PDB file of N, CA, C and O in Angstrom:
ATOM      1  N   ARG A 288      96.159  82.569  82.823  1.00  0.00           N
ATOM      2  CA  ARG A 288      97.519  83.688  82.660  1.00  0.00           C
ATOM      3  C   ARG A 288      97.614  84.392  83.211  1.00  0.00           C
ATOM      4  O   ARG A 288      96.656  85.628  83.278  1.00  0.00           O
ATOM      5  N   THR A 289      98.805  84.750  84.210  1.00  0.00           N
ATOM      6  CA  THR A 289      98.415  85.954  85.078  1.00  0.00           C
ATOM      7  C   THR A 289      99.660  87.086  84.696  1.00  0.00           C
ATOM      8  O   THR A 289     100.290  86.703  84.009  1.00  0.00           O
ATOM      9  N   GLN A 290      99.079  88.152  85.093  1.00  0.00           N
ATOM     10  CA  GLN A 290     100.223  89.319  84.535  1.00  0.00           C
ATOM     11  C   GLN A 290     100.152  90.359  85.413  1.00  0.00           C
ATOM     12  O   GLN A 290      99.558  90.495  85.912  1.00  0.00           O
ATOM     13  N   LYS A 291     101.480  90.378  85.509  1.00  0.00           N
ATOM     14  CA  LYS A 291     101.647  91.854  86.696  1.00  0.00           C
ATOM     15  C   LYS A 291     101.771  93.117  85.852  1.00  0.00           C
ATOM     16  O   LYS A 291     102.648  93.289  85.045  1.00  0.00           O
ATOM     17  N   VAL A 292     101.206  94.182  86.589  1.00  0.00           N
ATOM     18  CA  VAL A 292     101.250  94.830  86.179  1.00  0.00           C
ATOM     19  C   VAL A 292     101.620  96.151  87.781  1.00  0.00           C
ATOM     20  O   VAL A 292     101.485  95.737  88.877  1.00  0.00           O
ATOM     21  N   ILE A 293     103.316  97.054  87.188  1.00  0.00           N
ATOM     22  CA  ILE A 293     103.469  97.846  88.371  1.00  0.00           C
ATOM     23  C   ILE A 293     102.821  99.533  87.733  1.00  0.00           C
ATOM     24  O   ILE A 293     102.977  99.446  86.413  1.00  0.00           O
ATOM     25  N   SER A 294     102.621  99.749  89.017  1.00  0.00           N
ATOM     26  CA  SER A 294     102.208 101.377  88.262  1.00  0.00           C
ATOM     27  C   SER A 294     102.375 102.463  89.337  1.00  0.00           C
ATOM     28  O   SER A 294     102.767 101.977  90.571  1.00  0.00           O
ATOM     29  N   LEU A 295     103.125 103.851  89.122  1.00  0.00           N
ATOM     30  CA  LEU A 295     103.052 104.838  89.952  1.00  0.00           C
ATOM     31  C   LEU A 295     102.318 105.318  90.407  1.00  0.00           C
ATOM     32  O   LEU A 295     102.579 106.147  91.411  1.00  0.00           O
ATOM     33  N   GLN A 296     100.978 105.101  89.992  1.00  0.00           N
ATOM     34  CA  GLN A 296      99.375 105.961  90.641  1.00  0.00           C
ATOM     35  C   GLN A 296      99.779 104.951  91.870  1.00  0.00           C
ATOM     36  O   GLN A 296      99.479 103.696  92.137  1.00  0.00           O
ATOM     37  N   ARG A 297      98.765 105.613  92.820  1.00  0.00           N
ATOM     38  CA  ARG A 297      98.822 105.126  94.027  1.00  0.00           C
ATOM     39  C   ARG A 297      97.462 104.286  93.755  1.00  0.00           C
ATOM     40  O   ARG A 297      96.681 104.433  92.896  1.00  0.00           O
ATOM     41  N   LEU A 298      97.352 102.940  94.396  1.00  0.00           N
ATOM     42  CA  LEU A 298      96.586 101.630  94.576  1.00  0.00           C
ATOM     43  C   LEU A 298      95.197 102.251  94.418  1.00  0.00           C
ATOM     44  O   LEU A 298      94.541 101.846  94.410  1.00  0.00           O
ATOM     45  N   LYS A 299      95.018 102.752  95.767  1.00  0.00           N
ATOM     46  CA  LYS A 299      93.634 103.766  96.057  1.00  0.00           C
ATOM     47  C   LYS A 299      92.847 104.025  94.836  1.00  0.00           C
ATOM     48  O   LYS A 299      91.735 103.989  94.416  1.00  0.00           O
ATOM     49  N   VAL A 300      93.511 105.439  94.024  1.00  0.00           N
ATOM     50  CA  VAL A 300      93.139 105.452  92.563  1.00  0.00           C
ATOM     51  C   VAL A 300      92.862 104.421  91.988  1.00  0.00           C
ATOM     52  O   VAL A 300      91.671 104.724  91.489  1.00  0.00           O
ATOM     53  N   LEU A 301      93.951 103.638  91.646  1.00  0.00           N
ATOM     54  CA  LEU A 301      93.435 102.322  90.609  1.00  0.00           C
ATOM     55  C   LEU A 301      92.448 101.691  91.078  1.00  0.00           C
ATOM     56  O   LEU A 301      91.752 101.045  90.432  1.00  0.00           O
ATOM     57  N   GLU A 302      91.917 101.405  92.455  1.00  0.00           N
ATOM     58  CA  GLU A 302      91.307 100.717  92.876  1.00  0.00           C
ATOM     59  C   GLU A 302      89.746 101.545  92.570  1.00  0.00           C
ATOM     60  O   GLU A 302      88.854 100.877  92.005  1.00  0.00           O
ATOM     61  N   GLU A 303      90.007 102.839  92.962  1.00  0.00           N
ATOM     62  CA  GLU A 303      88.571 103.422  92.254  1.00  0.00           C
ATOM     63  C   GLU A 303      88.303 103.432  90.951  1.00  0.00           C
ATOM     64  O   GLU A 303      86.716 103.380  90.441  1.00  0.00           O
ATOM     65  N   GLN A 304      89.353 103.264  90.219  1.00  0.00           N
ATOM     66  CA  GLN A 304      89.069 103.010  88.436  1.00  0.00           C
ATOM     67  C   GLN A 304      88.354 101.877  87.900  1.00  0.00           C
ATOM     68  O   GLN A 304      88.100 101.897  87.266  1.00  0.00           O
ATOM     69  N   LEU A 305      89.068 100.337  89.170  1.00  0.00           N
ATOM     70  CA  LEU A 305      88.535  99.313  88.104  1.00  0.00           C
ATOM     71  C   LEU A 305      87.602  98.963  88.809  1.00  0.00           C
ATOM     72  O   LEU A 305      86.876  99.229  89.611  1.00  0.00           O
ATOM     73  N   PRO A 306      86.775  98.253  87.924  1.00  0.00           N
ATOM     74  CA  PRO A 306      85.607  97.429  88.099  1.00  0.00           C
ATOM     75  C   PRO A 306      85.175  96.879  89.436  1.00  0.00           C
ATOM     76  O   PRO A 306      86.183  95.701  89.637  1.00  0.00           O
ATOM     77  N   ALA A 307      84.454  97.414  90.742  1.00  0.00           N
ATOM     78  CA  ALA A 307      84.511  96.436  91.738  1.00  0.00           C
ATOM     79  C   ALA A 307      83.716  94.911  91.730  1.00  0.00           C
ATOM     80  O   ALA A 307      84.430  93.720  92.210  1.00  0.00           O
ATOM     81  N   ASP A 308      83.212  94.392  90.332  1.00  0.00           N
ATOM     82  CA  ASP A 308      83.066  93.045  90.289  1.00  0.00           C
ATOM     83  C   ASP A 308      83.979  92.484  89.485  1.00  0.00           C
ATOM     84  O   ASP A 308      83.123  91.381  89.690  1.00  0.00           O
ATOM     85  N   LYS A 309      85.076  92.875  89.447  1.00  0.00           N
ATOM     86  CA  LYS A 309      86.136  92.296  88.683  1.00  0.00           C
ATOM     87  C   LYS A 309      87.647  92.283  89.610  1.00  0.00           C
ATOM     88  O   LYS A 309      88.179  91.607  88.939  1.00  0.00           O
ATOM     89  N   PHE A 310      87.540  93.057  90.645  1.00  0.00           N
ATOM     90  CA  PHE A 310      89.174  93.089  91.160  1.00  0.00           C
ATOM     91  C   PHE A 310      88.590  93.156  92.666  1.00  0.00           C
ATOM     92  O   PHE A 310      88.064  94.064  92.870  1.00  0.00           O
ATOM     93  N   ILE A 311      89.675  92.798  93.354  1.00  0.00           N
ATOM     94  CA  ILE A 311      89.341  93.404  94.413  1.00  0.00           C
ATOM     95  C   ILE A 311      90.828  93.647  95.425  1.00  0.00           C
ATOM     96  O   ILE A 311      91.858  93.058  95.235  1.00  0.00           O
ATOM     97  N   ARG A 312      90.757  94.593  96.371  1.00  0.00           N
ATOM     98  CA  ARG A 312      92.325  94.867  96.938  1.00  0.00           C
ATOM     99  C   ARG A 312      92.302  93.756  98.279  1.00  0.00           C
ATOM    100  O   ARG A 312      91.499  93.538  99.060  1.00  0.00           O
ATOM    101  N   VAL A 313      93.282  92.775  98.533  1.00  0.00           N
ATOM    102  CA  VAL A 313      94.055  92.079  99.299  1.00  0.00           C
ATOM    103  C   VAL A 313      94.769  92.497 100.112  1.00  0.00           C
ATOM    104  O   VAL A 313      94.878  91.508 101.253  1.00  0.00           O
ATOM    105  N   HIS A 314      95.210  93.490  99.924  1.00  0.00           N
ATOM    106  CA  HIS A 314      96.940  94.320 100.422  1.00  0.00           C
ATOM    107  C   HIS A 314      96.878  95.104 100.175  1.00  0.00           C
ATOM    108  O   HIS A 314      96.626  95.600  99.193  1.00  0.00           O
ATOM    109  N   ASN A 315      98.169  96.057 101.087  1.00  0.00           N
ATOM    110  CA  ASN A 315      98.357  97.224 100.500  1.00  0.00           C
ATOM    111  C   ASN A 315      98.869  97.312  99.474  1.00  0.00           C
ATOM    112  O   ASN A 315      98.743  98.781  98.671  1.00  0.00           O
ATOM    113  N   SER A 316      99.337  95.881  99.286  1.00  0.00           N
ATOM    114  CA  SER A 316     100.147  96.222  97.848  1.00  0.00           C
ATOM    115  C   SER A 316      99.673  95.259  96.170  1.00  0.00           C
ATOM    116  O   SER A 316     100.104  95.260  95.520  1.00  0.00           O
ATOM    117  N   PHE A 317      98.428  95.436  96.939  1.00  0.00           N
ATOM    118  CA  PHE A 317      97.990  93.897  95.826  1.00  0.00           C
ATOM    119  C   PHE A 317      96.304  94.578  95.532  1.00  0.00           C
ATOM    120  O   PHE A 317      95.818  94.150  96.167  1.00  0.00           O
ATOM    121  N   ILE A 318      96.260  94.208  94.165  1.00  0.00           N
ATOM    122  CA  ILE A 318      94.515  94.334  93.885  1.00  0.00           C
ATOM    123  C   ILE A 318      94.907  92.837  92.416  1.00  0.00           C
ATOM    124  O   ILE A 318      95.734  92.955  91.769  1.00  0.00           O
ATOM    125  N   ILE A 319      93.593  91.972  92.933  1.00  0.00           N
ATOM    126  CA  ILE A 319      93.795  91.332  92.376  1.00  0.00           C
ATOM    127  C   ILE A 319      92.459  91.333  91.057  1.00  0.00           C
ATOM    128  O   ILE A 319      91.102  91.505  91.722  1.00  0.00           O
ATOM    129  N   ALA A 320      92.736  90.744  89.706  1.00  0.00           N
ATOM    130  CA  ALA A 320      91.176  89.891  89.511  1.00  0.00           C
ATOM    131  C   ALA A 320      90.812  89.106  90.026  1.00  0.00           C
ATOM    132  O   ALA A 320      91.101  88.010  90.093  1.00  0.00           O
ATOM    133  N   LEU A 321      89.569  89.222  89.889  1.00  0.00           N
ATOM    134  CA  LEU A 321      88.442  87.703  90.692  1.00  0.00           C
ATOM    135  C   LEU A 321      88.744  86.590  89.865  1.00  0.00           C
ATOM    136  O   LEU A 321      88.574  85.708  90.347  1.00  0.00           O
ATOM    137  N   ASP A 322      88.654  86.877  88.347  1.00  0.00           N
ATOM    138  CA  ASP A 322      88.580  85.403  87.756  1.00  0.00           C
ATOM    139  C   ASP A 322      89.772  84.838  87.655  1.00  0.00           C
ATOM    140  O   ASP A 322      90.365  83.920  87.265  1.00  0.00           O
ATOM    141  N   ALA A 323      90.818  85.611  88.025  1.00  0.00           N
ATOM    142  CA  ALA A 323      92.233  84.835  88.008  1.00  0.00           C
ATOM    143  C   ALA A 323      92.773  83.969  89.575  1.00  0.00           C
ATOM    144  O   ALA A 323      93.608  83.444  89.520  1.00  0.00           O
ATOM    145  N   ILE A 324      91.879  84.233  90.162  1.00  0.00           N
ATOM    146  CA  ILE A 324      92.198  83.257  91.542  1.00  0.00           C
ATOM    147  C   ILE A 324      91.646  81.803  91.388  1.00  0.00           C
ATOM    148  O   ILE A 324      90.768  81.295  91.065  1.00  0.00           O
ATOM    149  N   ASP A 325      92.590  80.841  91.646  1.00  0.00           N
ATOM    150  CA  ASP A 325      92.957  79.638  91.772  1.00  0.00           C
ATOM    151  C   ASP A 325      92.657  78.777  92.755  1.00  0.00           C
ATOM    152  O   ASP A 325      91.366  78.092  92.755  1.00  0.00           O
ATOM    153  N   SER A 326      93.192  79.463  93.938  1.00  0.00           N
ATOM    154  CA  SER A 326      92.334  78.749  95.225  1.00  0.00           C
ATOM    155  C   SER A 326      92.362  79.858  96.018  1.00  0.00           C
ATOM    156  O   SER A 326      93.957  80.958  96.283  1.00  0.00           O
ATOM    157  N   VAL A 327      92.505  79.748  97.529  1.00  0.00           N
ATOM    158  CA  VAL A 327      92.454  80.354  98.524  1.00  0.00           C
ATOM    159  C   VAL A 327      92.927  79.617  99.813  1.00  0.00           C
ATOM    160  O   VAL A 327      92.372  78.368  99.951  1.00  0.00           O
ATOM    161  N   HIS A 328      94.206  80.076 100.041  1.00  0.00           N
ATOM    162  CA  HIS A 328      94.897  79.083 101.632  1.00  0.00           C
ATOM    163  C   HIS A 328      94.288  80.004 102.611  1.00  0.00           C
ATOM    164  O   HIS A 328      93.947  81.179 102.418  1.00  0.00           O
ATOM    165  N   LYS A 329      94.822  79.672 104.005  1.00  0.00           N
ATOM    166  CA  LYS A 329      94.114  80.571 104.873  1.00  0.00           C
ATOM    167  C   LYS A 329      95.003  82.136 104.768  1.00  0.00           C
ATOM    168  O   LYS A 329      93.971  82.557 105.431  1.00  0.00           O
ATOM    169  N   HIS A 330      96.201  82.298 104.701  1.00  0.00           N
ATOM    170  CA  HIS A 330      96.234  83.965 104.639  1.00  0.00           C
ATOM    171  C   HIS A 330      96.728  84.150 103.087  1.00  0.00           C
ATOM    172  O   HIS A 330      97.565  85.415 103.037  1.00  0.00           O
ATOM    173  N   LYS A 331      96.449  83.428 102.510  1.00  0.00           N
ATOM    174  CA  LYS A 331      97.521  83.823 100.772  1.00  0.00           C
ATOM    175  C   LYS A 331      96.428  83.427  99.560  1.00  0.00           C
ATOM    176  O   LYS A 331      95.533  82.350  99.814  1.00  0.00           O
ATOM    177  N   ILE A 332      96.404  83.964  98.839  1.00  0.00           N
ATOM    178  CA  ILE A 332      95.384  83.481  97.095  1.00  0.00           C
ATOM    179  C   ILE A 332      96.768  83.001  96.400  1.00  0.00           C
ATOM    180  O   ILE A 332      97.582  83.661  95.855  1.00  0.00           O
ATOM    181  N   GLN A 333      96.010  81.981  95.573  1.00  0.00           N
ATOM    182  CA  GLN A 333      96.872  81.688  94.908  1.00  0.00           C
ATOM    183  C   GLN A 333      96.323  81.812  93.360  1.00  0.00           C
ATOM    184  O   GLN A 333      95.396  81.536  92.962  1.00  0.00           O
ATOM    185  N   ILE A 334      97.480  82.483  92.725  1.00  0.00           N
ATOM    186  CA  ILE A 334      96.937  82.914  91.225  1.00  0.00           C
ATOM    187  C   ILE A 334      97.851  82.131  90.812  1.00  0.00           C
ATOM    188  O   ILE A 334      99.222  82.488  90.212  1.00  0.00           O
ATOM    189  N   GLY A 335      97.498  80.919  89.536  1.00  0.00           N
ATOM    190  CA  GLY A 335      98.739  80.278  88.902  1.00  0.00           C
ATOM    191  C   GLY A 335      99.961  80.258  89.945  1.00  0.00           C
ATOM    192  O   GLY A 335      99.603  79.475  91.083  1.00  0.00           O
ATOM    193  N   GLN A 336     101.134  80.009  89.455  1.00  0.00           N
ATOM    194  CA  GLN A 336     102.115  79.726  90.356  1.00  0.00           C
ATOM    195  C   GLN A 336     102.733  80.994  91.901  1.00  0.00           C
ATOM    196  O   GLN A 336     103.311  80.485  92.492  1.00  0.00           O
ATOM    197  N   ALA A 337     101.930  82.168  91.216  1.00  0.00           N
ATOM    198  CA  ALA A 337     101.831  83.205  92.750  1.00  0.00           C
ATOM    199  C   ALA A 337     101.019  82.606  93.891  1.00  0.00           C
ATOM    200  O   ALA A 337     100.326  82.776  93.940  1.00  0.00           O
ATOM    201  N   LEU A 338     101.893  83.476  94.934  1.00  0.00           N
ATOM    202  CA  LEU A 338     101.146  83.278  96.275  1.00  0.00           C
ATOM    203  C   LEU A 338     100.750  84.641  96.531  1.00  0.00           C
ATOM    204  O   LEU A 338     102.005  85.480  96.484  1.00  0.00           O
ATOM    205  N   VAL A 339      99.611  85.083  96.448  1.00  0.00           N
ATOM    206  CA  VAL A 339      99.611  86.687  97.022  1.00  0.00           C
ATOM    207  C   VAL A 339      98.783  86.632  98.289  1.00  0.00           C
ATOM    208  O   VAL A 339      98.393  85.941  98.892  1.00  0.00           O
ATOM    209  N   PRO A 340      99.579  87.403  99.398  1.00  0.00           N
ATOM    210  CA  PRO A 340      98.985  87.605 100.619  1.00  0.00           C
ATOM    211  C   PRO A 340      97.871  88.333 100.795  1.00  0.00           C
ATOM    212  O   PRO A 340      97.769  89.316  99.862  1.00  0.00           O
ATOM    213  N   ILE A 341      96.647  88.066 101.750  1.00  0.00           N
ATOM    214  CA  ILE A 341      95.944  88.607 102.048  1.00  0.00           C
ATOM    215  C   ILE A 341      96.663  89.782 103.407  1.00  0.00           C
ATOM    216  O   ILE A 341      96.487  88.841 104.388  1.00  0.00           O
ATOM    217  N   GLY A 342      96.417  90.887 103.306  1.00  0.00           N
ATOM    218  CA  GLY A 342      96.459  91.851 104.169  1.00  0.00           C
ATOM    219  C   GLY A 342      95.663  92.149 105.615  1.00  0.00           C
ATOM    220  O   GLY A 342      94.598  91.547 105.425  1.00  0.00           O
ATOM    221  N   ASP A 343      95.969  92.586 106.719  1.00  0.00           N
ATOM    222  CA  ASP A 343      95.254  92.326 107.673  1.00  0.00           C
ATOM    223  C   ASP A 343      93.990  92.760 107.847  1.00  0.00           C
ATOM    224  O   ASP A 343      92.681  93.032 107.850  1.00  0.00           O
ATOM    225  N   THR A 344      94.203  94.145 107.100  1.00  0.00           N
ATOM    226  CA  THR A 344      93.426  95.034 106.778  1.00  0.00           C
ATOM    227  C   THR A 344      92.130  94.675 105.684  1.00  0.00           C
ATOM    228  O   THR A 344      91.066  94.944 105.932  1.00  0.00           O
ATOM    229  N   TYR A 345      92.175  93.562 105.044  1.00  0.00           N
ATOM    230  CA  TYR A 345      91.550  93.480 103.870  1.00  0.00           C
ATOM    231  C   TYR A 345      91.128  91.688 104.017  1.00  0.00           C
ATOM    232  O   TYR A 345      90.041  91.507 103.728  1.00  0.00           O
ATOM    233  N   LYS A 346      91.435  91.374 105.424  1.00  0.00           N
ATOM    234  CA  LYS A 346      91.164  89.334 105.232  1.00  0.00           C
ATOM    235  C   LYS A 346      89.718  89.756 106.053  1.00  0.00           C
ATOM    236  O   LYS A 346      88.506  89.173 104.890  1.00  0.00           O
ATOM    237  N   LYS A 347      88.772  90.388 106.515  1.00  0.00           N
ATOM    238  CA  LYS A 347      87.705  90.721 107.403  1.00  0.00           C
ATOM    239  C   LYS A 347      86.689  90.594 105.333  1.00  0.00           C
ATOM    240  O   LYS A 347      86.098  89.901 105.251  1.00  0.00           O
ATOM    241  N   SER A 348      86.822  91.682 104.682  1.00  0.00           N
ATOM    242  CA  SER A 348      86.615  91.788 103.374  1.00  0.00           C
ATOM    243  C   SER A 348      86.320  90.840 102.769  1.00  0.00           C
ATOM    244  O   SER A 348      85.466  90.283 101.551  1.00  0.00           O
ATOM    245  N   PHE A 349      87.811  90.447 102.633  1.00  0.00           N
ATOM    246  CA  PHE A 349      87.723  89.219 101.418  1.00  0.00           C
ATOM    247  C   PHE A 349      87.272  87.646 101.911  1.00  0.00           C
ATOM    248  O   PHE A 349      86.657  87.269 101.146  1.00  0.00           O
ATOM    249  N   ARG A 350      87.442  87.596 103.245  1.00  0.00           N
ATOM    250  CA  ARG A 350      86.349  86.674 103.669  1.00  0.00           C
ATOM    251  C   ARG A 350      85.409  86.659 103.542  1.00  0.00           C
ATOM    252  O   ARG A 350      84.579  85.187 103.138  1.00  0.00           O
ATOM    253  N   GLU A 351      84.312  88.037 103.557  1.00  0.00           N
ATOM    254  CA  GLU A 351      83.045  87.932 103.327  1.00  0.00           C
ATOM    255  C   GLU A 351      83.009  87.995 102.073  1.00  0.00           C
ATOM    256  O   GLU A 351      81.405  87.101 101.343  1.00  0.00           O
ATOM    257  N   PHE A 352      83.278  88.384 101.173  1.00  0.00           N
ATOM    258  CA  PHE A 352      83.392  88.145  99.668  1.00  0.00           C
ATOM    259  C   PHE A 352      83.347  86.743  99.017  1.00  0.00           C
ATOM    260  O   PHE A 352      82.468  86.096  98.495  1.00  0.00           O
ATOM    261  N   ILE A 353      84.413  85.889 100.020  1.00  0.00           N
ATOM    262  CA  ILE A 353      84.620  84.793  99.805  1.00  0.00           C
ATOM    263  C   ILE A 353      83.169  83.798  99.998  1.00  0.00           C
ATOM    264  O   ILE A 353      82.709  82.970  99.496  1.00  0.00           O
ATOM    265  N   GLU A 354      82.899  84.128 101.275  1.00  0.00           N
ATOM    266  CA  GLU A 354      81.545  83.305 101.624  1.00  0.00           C
ATOM    267  C   GLU A 354      80.374  83.711 100.628  1.00  0.00           C
ATOM    268  O   GLU A 354      79.553  82.656 100.882  1.00  0.00           O
ATOM    269  N   GLY A 355      80.354  84.992 100.225  1.00  0.00           N
ATOM    270  CA  GLY A 355      78.958  84.803  99.363  1.00  0.00           C
ATOM    271  C   GLY A 355      79.089  84.748  97.973  1.00  0.00           C
ATOM    272  O   GLY A 355      77.970  84.396  97.354  1.00  0.00           O
ATOM    273  N   ARG A 356      80.326  84.375  97.634  1.00  0.00           N
ATOM    274  CA  ARG A 356      80.653  83.799  96.381  1.00  0.00           C
ATOM    275  C   ARG A 356      80.708  82.273  96.119  1.00  0.00           C
ATOM    276  O   ARG A 356      80.459  81.454  95.369  1.00  0.00           O
ATOM    277  N   GLN A 357      81.103  81.741  97.748  1.00  0.00           N
ATOM    278  CA  GLN A 357      81.077  80.332  97.742  1.00  0.00           C
ATOM    279  C   GLN A 357      82.530  79.615  96.815  1.00  0.00           C
ATOM    280  O   GLN A 357      82.510  78.579  96.140  1.00  0.00           O
ATOM    281  N   ILE A 358      83.714  80.587  96.652  1.00  0.00           N
ATOM    282  CA  ILE A 358      84.785  79.913  96.405  1.00  0.00           C
ATOM    283  C   ILE A 358      85.670  79.532  97.626  1.00  0.00           C
ATOM    284  O   ILE A 358      85.624  79.765  98.650  1.00  0.00           O
ATOM    285  N   GLN A 359      86.420  77.996  96.803  1.00  0.00           N
ATOM    286  CA  GLN A 359      87.056  77.319  98.046  1.00  0.00           C
ATOM    287  C   GLN A 359      88.304  77.383  97.649  1.00  0.00           C
ATOM    288  O   GLN A 359      89.220  77.584  96.645  1.00  0.00           O
TER     289      GLN A 359
END
């Protein structure tokens, strides 16, 4: 089950408060829960019916994460 959270807090602050082993920043506008990932496409992450873009700034770190965890 996916849950969308909208916050007036800056994502950088929120990112620092979330546990790094459970959440990852993938775009200027998106932080996702790692256990919610259903699949990873070329430049998008599928979570349920939603497709979340992977921002250029975060592609390298997300790719390294995927390779380290062997998520398909």
